[in-house]
Amino acid sequence: SQQGEEDPQALSIQEGENATMNCSYKTSINNLQWYRQNSGRGLVHLILIRSNEREKHSGRLRVTLDTSKKSSSLLITASRAADTASYFCATVLGMDSSYKLIFGSGTRLLVRP
Amino acid sequence: NAGVTQTPKFQVLKTGQSMTLQCAQDMNHNSMYWYRQDPGMGLRLIYYSASEGTTDKGEVPNGYNVSRLNKREFSLRLESAAPSQTSVYFCASSEWLGPEYQETQYFGPGTRLLVL
C-alpha cells in the first residue's frame, strides 16, 4: 500500500496547547494534503504542500515536508476546543487529470476546554 | 451553491439487496470520486471518473459498479450487498487545472450504509 500513516493515532491536549501530527508515506509524491473531518461529516481540505516546498503556513496551521524522510507534520498552534476532529494526510499520485489521493488512517485530536 | 450532495444520508440493506448511491456536484468539476471509510480508518478509493464518460477502478472496487451519468452526477451501485460493505461512503469532486495546479478535493457529507 502507498498509504500515508499518521502518528499518533490519537492525541488529547488542553486548550491553548499546540498539537503536532506526523505523516509518513512510502513513494515519491507530487504534493501532500491535510484534511480535517469532524465527527460524522465529510472531509474538509486544510492545506496543500508541494513536493518542492519545505514549509507552509495558513493561519494557526504550519505544515512541513521532508521528502528525503518521506514525512510531513501538521502543527496546530494555540488549539481550541473547536479543533477537535480527525486529521488525515493524503498523498497525491499521478500527474494528469486522473490523479488520486491516498489517505492515511488519521489522527484523532481531542482538545479539552 | 450546494457543493457536493449525496443521497441517501442513511440506508439499511439486507444481504443480497441492491442499491444505488447518488452523488451530484454543482462546481463544474471534471473529476469525481467514490470512497469508503471504515471505523477508525482513512478513506479508500473505490472508483473514480477523471472526466465525463470515463471511469476507473481505485483501491477497493470489488462488489461495486459506477456510472458517470453526466458531468454533474456520479453514482455508485451495489448489486448484491454484503455485510463487509457496511461503511460510510463519501463522494468527492475536483478540478484539474494542469500538473502544477493540482486542486484539492471537495467532499460530500457521506452516506451511512448498514448491511445486515
Coordinates of N, CA and C in Angstrom, one line a residue:
Chain A
S1 N 0.8 -1.2 0.0 CA 0.0 0.0 0.0 C 0.9 1.2 0.0
Q2 N 0.4 2.3 -0.7 CA 1.2 3.5 -0.7 C 0.5 4.5 0.2
Q3 N -0.2 4.1 1.1 CA -0.9 5.0 2.1 C 0.0 5.7 3.0
G4 N -0.4 7.0 3.3 CA 0.3 7.7 4.4 C -0.1 7.1 5.7
E5 N 0.8 7.2 6.7 CA 0.4 6.7 8.0 C 0.6 7.9 9.0
E6 N -0.4 8.2 9.8 CA -0.3 9.3 10.7 C 0.1 8.8 12.1
D7 N 0.8 9.6 12.8 CA 1.2 9.3 14.1 C 1.1 10.6 15.0
P8 N 0.5 10.6 16.2 CA -0.1 9.4 16.8 C -1.4 9.1 16.2
Q9 N -2.0 8.0 16.6 CA -3.4 7.7 16.2 C -4.4 8.5 16.9
A10 N -4.1 8.9 18.2 CA -4.9 9.7 19.0 C -4.1 10.7 19.8
L11 N -4.6 11.9 20.0 CA -3.9 12.9 20.8 C -4.9 13.7 21.6
S12 N -4.6 13.9 22.9 CA -5.5 14.6 23.8 C -4.7 15.8 24.4
I13 N -5.1 17.0 24.2 CA -4.4 18.1 24.7 C -5.3 19.1 25.4
Q14 N -4.8 20.1 26.1 CA -5.5 21.1 26.8 C -5.7 22.3 25.8
E15 N -6.8 23.0 25.9 CA -7.0 24.1 25.0 C -5.8 25.1 25.2
G16 N -5.3 25.7 24.2 CA -4.2 26.6 24.2 C -2.9 26.0 23.9
E17 N -2.8 24.7 24.1 CA -1.5 24.0 23.8 C -1.4 23.8 22.3
N18 N -0.2 23.4 21.8 CA 0.0 23.1 20.4 C -0.2 21.6 20.2
A19 N -0.7 21.3 19.0 CA -0.9 19.9 18.6 C 0.0 19.6 17.4
T20 N 0.7 18.5 17.5 CA 1.6 18.1 16.3 C 1.2 16.7 15.9
M21 N 1.0 16.6 14.6 CA 0.6 15.3 14.0 C 1.6 15.0 12.9
N22 N 2.0 13.8 12.8 CA 3.0 13.4 11.8 C 2.4 12.4 10.8
C23 N 3.0 12.5 9.6 CA 2.5 11.6 8.5 C 3.8 11.1 7.8
S24 N 3.8 9.8 7.5 CA 4.9 9.2 6.7 C 4.3 8.5 5.5
Y25 N 5.0 8.5 4.4 CA 4.5 7.9 3.2 C 5.6 7.1 2.6
K26 N 5.2 6.3 1.5 CA 6.2 5.3 1.0 C 6.8 5.7 -0.3
T27 N 6.1 6.4 -1.2 CA 6.6 6.6 -2.5 C 6.8 8.1 -2.8
S28 N 7.4 8.4 -3.9 CA 7.6 9.8 -4.3 C 6.2 10.4 -4.6
I29 N 6.1 11.7 -4.2 CA 4.8 12.3 -4.3 C 4.9 13.6 -5.2
N30 N 3.7 14.1 -5.6 CA 3.6 15.4 -6.3 C 3.3 16.4 -5.3
N31 N 2.4 16.2 -4.4 CA 2.1 17.0 -3.3 C 1.5 16.2 -2.2
L32 N 1.4 16.9 -1.0 CA 0.7 16.2 0.1 C -0.3 17.2 0.7
Q33 N -1.4 16.7 1.0 CA -2.5 17.5 1.5 C -3.0 17.0 2.9
W34 N -3.4 17.9 3.7 CA -4.0 17.6 5.0 C -5.5 18.0 5.0
Y35 N -6.3 17.1 5.5 CA -7.7 17.2 5.6 C -8.2 17.1 7.0
R36 N -9.3 17.7 7.3 CA -9.9 17.6 8.6 C -11.3 17.0 8.5
Q37 N -11.7 16.1 9.5 CA -13.0 15.5 9.5 C -13.6 15.7 10.8
N38 N -14.7 16.4 10.9 CA -15.5 16.5 12.2 C -16.3 15.2 12.2
S39 N -16.7 14.8 13.4 CA -17.4 13.6 13.6 C -18.7 13.5 12.8
G40 N -18.8 12.5 12.0 CA -20.0 12.3 11.2 C -20.1 13.2 10.0
R41 N -19.0 13.8 9.6 CA -19.1 14.8 8.5 C -18.1 14.3 7.4
G42 N -18.2 15.0 6.3 CA -17.2 14.8 5.2 C -15.9 15.5 5.5
L43 N -14.9 15.2 4.7 CA -13.6 15.8 4.9 C -13.5 17.2 4.3
V44 N -12.7 18.0 5.0 CA -12.5 19.4 4.5 C -11.1 19.6 4.3
H45 N -10.7 20.2 3.2 CA -9.3 20.4 2.9 C -8.7 21.6 3.8
L46 N -7.5 21.3 4.3 CA -6.9 22.3 5.2 C -5.8 23.0 4.5
I47 N -4.8 22.3 3.9 CA -3.6 22.9 3.4 C -3.0 21.9 2.4
L48 N -2.3 22.4 1.4 CA -1.6 21.6 0.4 C -0.1 22.1 0.4
I49 N 0.8 21.1 0.4 CA 2.2 21.5 0.3 C 2.8 20.7 -0.9
R50 N 3.5 21.4 -1.8 CA 4.0 20.7 -3.0 C 5.4 20.1 -2.6
S51 N 5.8 19.2 -3.5 CA 7.0 18.4 -3.2 C 8.2 19.3 -3.2
N52 N 8.2 20.5 -3.8 CA 9.4 21.3 -3.8 C 9.3 22.4 -2.7
E53 N 8.3 22.3 -1.8 CA 8.2 23.2 -0.7 C 8.6 22.4 0.6
R54 N 9.1 23.2 1.6 CA 9.6 22.6 2.8 C 8.6 23.0 4.0
E55 N 8.0 24.1 3.9 CA 7.2 24.6 5.0 C 6.1 25.5 4.4
K56 N 4.9 25.4 5.0 CA 3.8 26.3 4.6 C 3.0 26.6 5.8
H57 N 2.4 27.9 5.8 CA 1.6 28.3 6.9 C 0.3 28.7 6.4
S58 N -0.7 28.5 7.2 CA -2.1 29.0 7.0 C -2.8 29.2 8.3
G59 N -2.9 30.5 8.7 CA -3.5 30.8 10.0 C -2.7 30.2 11.1
R60 N -3.4 29.3 11.9 CA -2.7 28.6 13.0 C -2.1 27.3 12.6
L61 N -2.1 27.0 11.3 CA -1.6 25.8 10.8 C -0.2 26.0 10.2
R62 N 0.7 25.0 10.6 CA 2.0 25.0 9.9 C 2.3 23.6 9.5
V63 N 2.6 23.4 8.2 CA 2.9 22.1 7.7 C 4.4 22.1 7.2
T64 N 5.0 21.0 7.5 CA 6.4 20.8 7.0 C 6.4 19.6 6.1
L65 N 7.3 19.5 5.2 CA 7.5 18.4 4.3 C 9.0 18.1 4.2
D66 N 9.4 16.8 4.5 CA 10.7 16.4 4.3 C 10.7 15.2 3.3
T67 N 11.0 15.5 2.1 CA 10.9 14.4 1.1 C 12.0 13.4 1.2
S68 N 13.1 13.8 1.8 CA 14.2 12.8 2.0 C 13.8 11.7 3.0
K69 N 13.0 12.1 4.0 CA 12.5 11.2 5.0 C 11.1 10.7 4.7
K70 N 10.5 11.2 3.6 CA 9.1 10.9 3.2 C 8.2 11.1 4.4
S71 N 8.2 12.3 5.0 CA 7.4 12.6 6.1 C 6.9 14.0 6.1
S72 N 5.8 14.3 6.7 CA 5.2 15.6 6.9 C 4.7 15.7 8.3
S73 N 4.6 17.0 8.7 CA 4.0 17.2 10.0 C 3.0 18.4 9.9
L74 N 2.0 18.3 10.7 CA 1.0 19.4 10.8 C 1.0 19.9 12.2
L75 N 1.2 21.1 12.4 CA 1.2 21.8 13.7 C 0.0 22.7 13.8
I76 N -0.8 22.5 14.8 CA -1.9 23.5 15.1 C -1.5 24.2 16.4
T77 N -1.3 25.5 16.3 CA -0.9 26.3 17.4 C -2.1 26.8 18.2
A78 N -1.9 27.1 19.5 CA -3.0 27.7 20.3 C -4.3 27.0 20.1
S79 N -4.3 25.7 20.3 CA -5.5 24.9 19.9 C -6.8 25.4 20.7
R80 N -7.9 25.1 20.0 CA -9.2 25.4 20.6 C -10.1 24.2 20.6
A81 N -11.1 24.2 21.5 CA -12.0 23.0 21.6 C -12.6 22.7 20.2
A82 N -12.8 23.7 19.4 CA -13.4 23.5 18.1 C -12.4 22.8 17.1
D83 N -11.2 22.7 17.5 CA -10.2 21.9 16.6 C -10.4 20.4 16.8
T84 N -11.2 20.0 17.8 CA -11.4 18.6 18.0 C -12.0 18.0 16.7
A85 N -11.3 17.0 16.2 CA -11.6 16.4 14.9 C -10.6 15.3 14.6
S86 N -10.8 14.6 13.5 CA -9.8 13.7 12.9 C -9.0 14.4 11.8
Y87 N -7.7 14.2 11.7 CA -6.9 14.9 10.7 C -6.2 13.8 9.9
F88 N -6.3 14.0 8.6 CA -5.8 13.0 7.6 C -4.8 13.6 6.7
C89 N -3.7 12.9 6.5 CA -2.8 13.4 5.4 C -3.2 12.5 4.2
A90 N -3.0 13.1 3.0 CA -3.2 12.5 1.7 C -2.1 12.8 0.8
T91 N -1.6 11.7 0.2 CA -0.6 11.9 -0.8 C -1.2 11.8 -2.2
V92 N -0.6 12.6 -3.1 CA -1.2 12.7 -4.5 C -0.4 11.8 -5.4
L93 N -1.0 11.0 -6.1 CA -0.4 10.1 -7.1 C -0.9 10.5 -8.5
G94 N 0.0 10.6 -9.4 CA -0.5 10.9 -10.8 C -0.3 12.3 -11.2
M95 N 0.0 12.6 -12.4 CA 0.3 13.9 -12.9 C -0.6 14.4 -14.0
D96 N -1.8 13.7 -14.1 CA -2.8 14.1 -15.1 C -4.1 14.2 -14.4
S97 N -5.2 14.4 -15.2 CA -6.5 14.6 -14.6 C -7.0 13.4 -13.9
S98 N -6.4 12.2 -13.9 CA -6.8 11.1 -13.2 C -6.0 10.9 -11.9
Y99 N -5.5 12.1 -11.4 CA -4.7 11.9 -10.1 C -5.6 11.4 -9.0
K100 N -5.0 10.7 -8.1 CA -5.7 10.1 -7.0 C -5.1 10.6 -5.7
L101 N -5.9 10.6 -4.6 CA -5.5 10.9 -3.3 C -5.4 9.6 -2.5
I102 N -4.3 9.3 -1.8 CA -4.2 8.1 -1.0 C -4.2 8.6 0.4
F103 N -5.2 8.2 1.2 CA -5.3 8.8 2.6 C -4.6 7.9 3.6
G104 N -4.1 8.5 4.7 CA -3.7 7.7 5.8 C -4.9 7.4 6.7
S105 N -4.6 6.8 7.8 CA -5.7 6.3 8.7 C -6.1 7.4 9.7
G106 N -5.3 8.5 9.8 CA -5.8 9.6 10.6 C -5.3 9.7 12.0
T107 N -5.3 10.9 12.5 CA -5.0 11.2 13.9 C -6.3 11.8 14.5
R108 N -6.8 11.2 15.6 CA -8.0 11.8 16.3 C -7.5 12.7 17.4
L109 N -7.8 14.0 17.2 CA -7.4 15.0 18.1 C -8.6 15.4 19.0
L110 N -8.3 15.4 20.3 CA -9.3 15.9 21.3 C -8.7 17.1 22.0
V111 N -9.3 18.2 22.0 CA -8.9 19.4 22.7 C -9.8 19.7 23.8
R112 N -9.3 19.6 25.0 CA -10.1 19.7 26.2 C -10.2 21.2 26.6
P113 N -11.5 21.6 26.9 CA -11.6 23.0 27.3 C -11.0 23.3 28.6
Chain B
N1 N -25.1 27.6 -4.1 CA -24.0 26.7 -4.5 C -23.9 25.6 -3.4
A2 N -24.5 24.4 -3.7 CA -24.6 23.3 -2.7 C -23.3 22.5 -2.6
G3 N -22.4 22.6 -3.5 CA -21.1 21.8 -3.4 C -21.4 20.4 -3.9
V4 N -21.0 19.4 -3.1 CA -21.3 18.0 -3.4 C -22.4 17.5 -2.5
T5 N -23.4 16.9 -3.1 CA -24.5 16.4 -2.4 C -24.6 14.9 -2.6
Q6 N -25.1 14.2 -1.6 CA -25.2 12.7 -1.6 C -26.6 12.3 -1.1
T7 N -27.1 11.3 -1.7 CA -28.4 10.7 -1.2 C -28.3 9.2 -1.4
P8 N -28.9 8.5 -0.4 CA -29.5 8.9 0.8 C -28.4 9.3 1.9
K9 N -28.8 9.8 3.0 CA -27.9 10.0 4.1 C -27.6 8.7 4.9
F10 N -28.6 7.9 4.9 CA -28.5 6.6 5.7 C -29.4 5.6 5.0
Q11 N -28.9 4.3 5.0 CA -29.6 3.2 4.4 C -29.3 1.9 5.1
V12 N -30.3 1.1 5.3 CA -30.2 -0.2 5.8 C -30.6 -1.2 4.7
L13 N -29.7 -2.2 4.5 CA -30.0 -3.2 3.5 C -29.9 -4.6 4.1
K14 N -30.5 -5.5 3.5 CA -30.3 -6.9 3.8 C -29.3 -7.5 2.8
T15 N -28.6 -8.5 3.3 CA -27.6 -9.2 2.4 C -28.3 -9.6 1.1
G16 N -27.6 -9.3 0.0 CA -28.2 -9.6 -1.3 C -29.0 -8.6 -2.0
Q17 N -29.4 -7.6 -1.2 CA -30.2 -6.5 -1.9 C -29.3 -5.6 -2.6
S18 N -29.8 -4.8 -3.6 CA -29.1 -3.9 -4.3 C -29.5 -2.5 -4.1
M19 N -28.6 -1.5 -4.3 CA -29.0 -0.1 -4.2 C -28.0 0.7 -4.9
T20 N -28.4 2.0 -5.2 CA -27.5 2.9 -5.8 C -27.4 4.2 -5.0
L21 N -26.2 4.6 -4.7 CA -25.9 5.8 -4.0 C -25.7 6.9 -5.1
Q22 N -26.3 8.0 -4.8 CA -26.3 9.1 -5.8 C -25.3 10.2 -5.3
C23 N -24.7 10.9 -6.2 CA -23.8 12.0 -5.9 C -23.9 13.0 -7.0
A24 N -24.0 14.3 -6.6 CA -24.0 15.3 -7.6 C -23.2 16.5 -7.1
Q25 N -22.5 17.2 -8.1 CA -21.8 18.4 -7.7 C -22.1 19.5 -8.7
D26 N -22.1 20.7 -8.1 CA -22.5 21.9 -8.9 C -21.4 22.9 -9.1
M27 N -20.1 22.3 -9.0 CA -19.0 23.2 -9.2 C -18.3 23.1 -10.6
N28 N -19.0 22.3 -11.5 CA -18.5 22.1 -12.8 C -17.1 21.4 -12.8
H29 N -16.9 20.6 -11.9 CA -15.6 19.8 -11.8 C -15.6 18.7 -12.8
N30 N -14.4 18.4 -13.3 CA -14.3 17.3 -14.3 C -14.2 15.9 -13.5
S31 N -13.5 15.9 -12.4 CA -13.2 14.6 -11.8 C -14.1 14.4 -10.6
M32 N -14.6 13.1 -10.5 CA -15.4 12.7 -9.3 C -14.9 11.4 -8.8
Y33 N -15.1 11.2 -7.5 CA -14.6 10.0 -6.8 C -15.6 9.4 -5.8
W34 N -15.4 8.1 -5.6 CA -16.2 7.4 -4.5 C -15.2 6.8 -3.6
Y35 N -15.3 7.0 -2.3 CA -14.5 6.5 -1.2 C -15.4 5.7 -0.2
R36 N -14.8 4.8 0.5 CA -15.5 4.2 1.6 C -14.5 4.5 2.9
Q37 N -15.2 4.7 4.0 CA -14.4 4.8 5.2 C -15.0 3.9 6.3
D38 N -14.1 3.0 6.8 CA -14.5 2.1 7.8 C -14.1 2.6 9.2
P39 N -14.7 2.2 10.3 CA -14.4 2.8 11.6 C -12.9 2.9 11.9
G40 N -12.5 4.1 12.3 CA -11.1 4.3 12.7 C -10.1 4.2 11.6
M41 N -10.6 4.3 10.4 CA -9.6 4.2 9.3 C -9.8 5.4 8.4
G42 N -8.8 5.6 7.5 CA -8.9 6.6 6.5 C -9.8 6.2 5.3
L43 N -9.8 7.0 4.3 CA -10.7 6.7 3.2 C -9.9 5.9 2.2
R44 N -10.7 5.0 1.6 CA -10.1 4.1 0.5 C -10.9 4.4 -0.8
L45 N -10.2 4.5 -1.9 CA -10.8 4.9 -3.1 C -11.4 3.7 -3.8
I46 N -12.7 3.8 -4.1 CA -13.4 2.7 -4.8 C -13.3 2.8 -6.3
Y47 N -13.8 3.9 -6.8 CA -13.8 4.2 -8.2 C -13.6 5.7 -8.4
Y48 N -13.2 6.1 -9.6 CA -13.1 7.5 -9.9 C -13.4 7.7 -11.3
S49 N -13.7 8.9 -11.6 CA -14.0 9.3 -13.0 C -13.3 10.6 -13.3
A50 N -12.3 10.5 -14.2 CA -11.4 11.7 -14.4 C -12.2 12.7 -15.3
S51 N -13.1 12.3 -16.1 CA -14.0 13.2 -16.9 C -15.2 12.4 -17.3
E52 N -16.2 13.2 -17.8 CA -17.4 12.6 -18.2 C -17.1 11.5 -19.3
G53 N -17.7 10.4 -19.1 CA -17.6 9.3 -20.0 C -16.5 8.3 -19.7
T54 N -15.7 8.6 -18.6 CA -14.6 7.7 -18.2 C -14.7 7.3 -16.8
T55 N -14.4 6.0 -16.5 CA -14.4 5.6 -15.1 C -13.2 4.6 -14.9
D56 N -12.6 4.6 -13.7 CA -11.5 3.7 -13.5 C -11.6 3.2 -12.1
K57 N -11.0 2.0 -11.9 CA -11.0 1.3 -10.6 C -10.0 2.0 -9.6
G58 N -10.4 2.0 -8.4 CA -9.5 2.5 -7.4 C -8.9 1.3 -6.6
E59 N -8.7 1.5 -5.3 CA -8.1 0.5 -4.5 C -9.0 -0.7 -4.1
V60 N -10.3 -0.4 -3.9 CA -11.2 -1.5 -3.5 C -12.5 -1.5 -4.3
P61 N -12.4 -1.9 -5.6 CA -13.6 -1.8 -6.5 C -14.5 -3.0 -6.5
N62 N -14.0 -4.1 -5.9 CA -14.8 -5.3 -5.9 C -16.2 -5.2 -5.2
G63 N -17.2 -5.6 -6.0 CA -18.6 -5.5 -5.4 C -19.3 -4.3 -5.7
Y64 N -18.7 -3.4 -6.5 CA -19.3 -2.1 -6.8 C -19.2 -1.8 -8.3
N65 N -20.2 -1.0 -8.8 CA -20.1 -0.5 -10.1 C -20.5 1.0 -10.1
V66 N -20.0 1.7 -11.1 CA -20.3 3.2 -11.1 C -20.8 3.6 -12.5
S67 N -21.4 4.7 -12.5 CA -21.9 5.3 -13.7 C -21.6 6.8 -13.6
R68 N -20.9 7.4 -14.6 CA -20.8 8.8 -14.7 C -21.9 9.3 -15.6
L69 N -23.0 9.7 -15.1 CA -24.2 9.9 -15.8 C -24.1 11.2 -16.7
N70 N -23.4 12.2 -16.2 CA -23.1 13.4 -16.9 C -22.0 14.1 -16.1
K71 N -21.7 15.3 -16.4 CA -20.6 16.0 -15.7 C -20.9 16.2 -14.3
R72 N -22.2 16.3 -13.9 CA -22.6 16.6 -12.5 C -22.7 15.4 -11.7
E73 N -23.1 14.3 -12.2 CA -23.6 13.1 -11.4 C -22.7 11.9 -11.6
F74 N -22.5 11.3 -10.4 CA -21.6 10.1 -10.4 C -22.2 9.1 -9.4
S75 N -22.8 8.0 -9.9 CA -23.5 7.1 -9.0 C -22.7 5.8 -8.7
L76 N -22.9 5.3 -7.5 CA -22.2 4.0 -7.1 C -23.3 3.0 -6.8
R77 N -23.1 1.8 -7.4 CA -24.1 0.8 -7.3 C -23.6 -0.5 -6.6
L78 N -24.3 -1.0 -5.6 CA -24.0 -2.3 -5.0 C -25.0 -3.3 -5.6
E79 N -24.6 -4.2 -6.3 CA -25.5 -5.1 -7.0 C -26.1 -6.2 -6.0
S80 N -25.2 -6.6 -5.1 CA -25.6 -7.7 -4.1 C -24.9 -7.4 -2.8
A81 N -25.5 -6.6 -2.0 CA -24.9 -6.1 -0.8 C -24.4 -7.2 0.1
A82 N -23.3 -7.0 0.8 CA -22.7 -7.9 1.7 C -22.4 -7.2 3.0
P83 N -22.4 -7.9 4.2 CA -22.1 -7.2 5.4 C -20.8 -6.5 5.4
S84 N -19.8 -7.0 4.6 CA -18.5 -6.3 4.5 C -18.6 -5.0 3.9
Q85 N -19.7 -4.7 3.3 CA -19.8 -3.3 2.6 C -20.5 -2.3 3.6
T86 N -20.7 -2.7 4.8 CA -21.2 -1.8 5.8 C -20.1 -0.7 6.0
S87 N -20.4 0.5 5.8 CA -19.3 1.5 5.8 C -20.0 2.9 5.6
V88 N -19.2 3.9 5.7 CA -19.7 5.3 5.3 C -19.0 5.6 3.9
Y89 N -19.9 6.0 3.0 CA -19.4 6.2 1.6 C -19.4 7.7 1.4
F90 N -18.3 8.2 0.9 CA -18.1 9.6 0.5 C -17.9 9.8 -1.0
C91 N -18.5 10.8 -1.5 CA -18.3 11.2 -2.9 C -17.5 12.5 -2.8
A92 N -16.6 12.7 -3.8 CA -15.8 13.9 -3.9 C -15.6 14.3 -5.3
S93 N -15.3 15.6 -5.5 CA -15.0 16.1 -6.8 C -13.9 17.0 -6.8
S94 N -13.2 17.2 -7.9 CA -12.1 18.1 -8.0 C -12.0 18.6 -9.5
E95 N -11.2 19.7 -9.6 CA -11.0 20.3 -10.9 C -9.5 20.1 -11.3
W96 N -9.2 19.7 -12.5 CA -7.9 19.6 -13.0 C -7.5 20.8 -13.8
L97 N -6.5 21.5 -13.3 CA -6.0 22.7 -14.0 C -4.6 22.5 -14.6
G98 N -4.1 21.3 -14.5 CA -2.7 21.1 -15.0 C -1.8 20.6 -13.9
P99 N -0.7 20.0 -14.3 CA 0.2 19.3 -13.3 C 0.7 20.2 -12.2
E100 N 0.8 21.5 -12.5 CA 1.3 22.4 -11.5 C 0.2 23.0 -10.6
Y101 N -1.0 22.7 -10.9 CA -2.1 23.3 -10.1 C -3.1 22.2 -9.7
Q102 N -2.6 21.1 -9.1 CA -3.5 20.1 -8.7 C -4.4 20.6 -7.6
E103 N -5.6 20.5 -7.8 CA -6.6 21.0 -6.9 C -6.9 20.1 -5.8
T104 N -7.5 20.6 -4.7 CA -8.0 19.8 -3.6 C -9.3 19.1 -4.0
Q105 N -9.7 18.2 -3.2 CA -11.0 17.5 -3.5 C -12.0 18.0 -2.5
Y106 N -13.2 18.1 -3.0 CA -14.4 18.6 -2.2 C -15.3 17.4 -1.9
F107 N -15.6 17.3 -0.6 CA -16.3 16.1 -0.2 C -17.8 16.3 0.1
G108 N -18.6 15.3 -0.2 CA -20.0 15.3 0.3 C -20.1 14.9 1.7
P109 N -21.3 15.0 2.3 CA -21.5 14.7 3.7 C -21.5 13.2 4.1
G110 N -21.5 12.3 3.0 CA -21.5 10.9 3.3 C -22.8 10.2 3.3
T111 N -22.8 8.9 3.0 CA -23.9 8.0 3.2 C -23.5 6.9 4.1
R112 N -24.3 6.7 5.2 CA -24.0 5.6 6.1 C -24.8 4.4 5.7
L113 N -24.1 3.3 5.4 CA -24.8 2.1 4.9 C -24.5 1.0 5.9
L114 N -25.6 0.3 6.2 CA -25.6 -0.8 7.1 C -26.2 -2.0 6.4
V115 N -25.4 -3.1 6.2 CA -25.9 -4.3 5.6 C -26.0 -5.4 6.6
L116 N -27.2 -5.8 6.8 CA -27.5 -6.9 7.8 C -27.4 -8.3 7.2

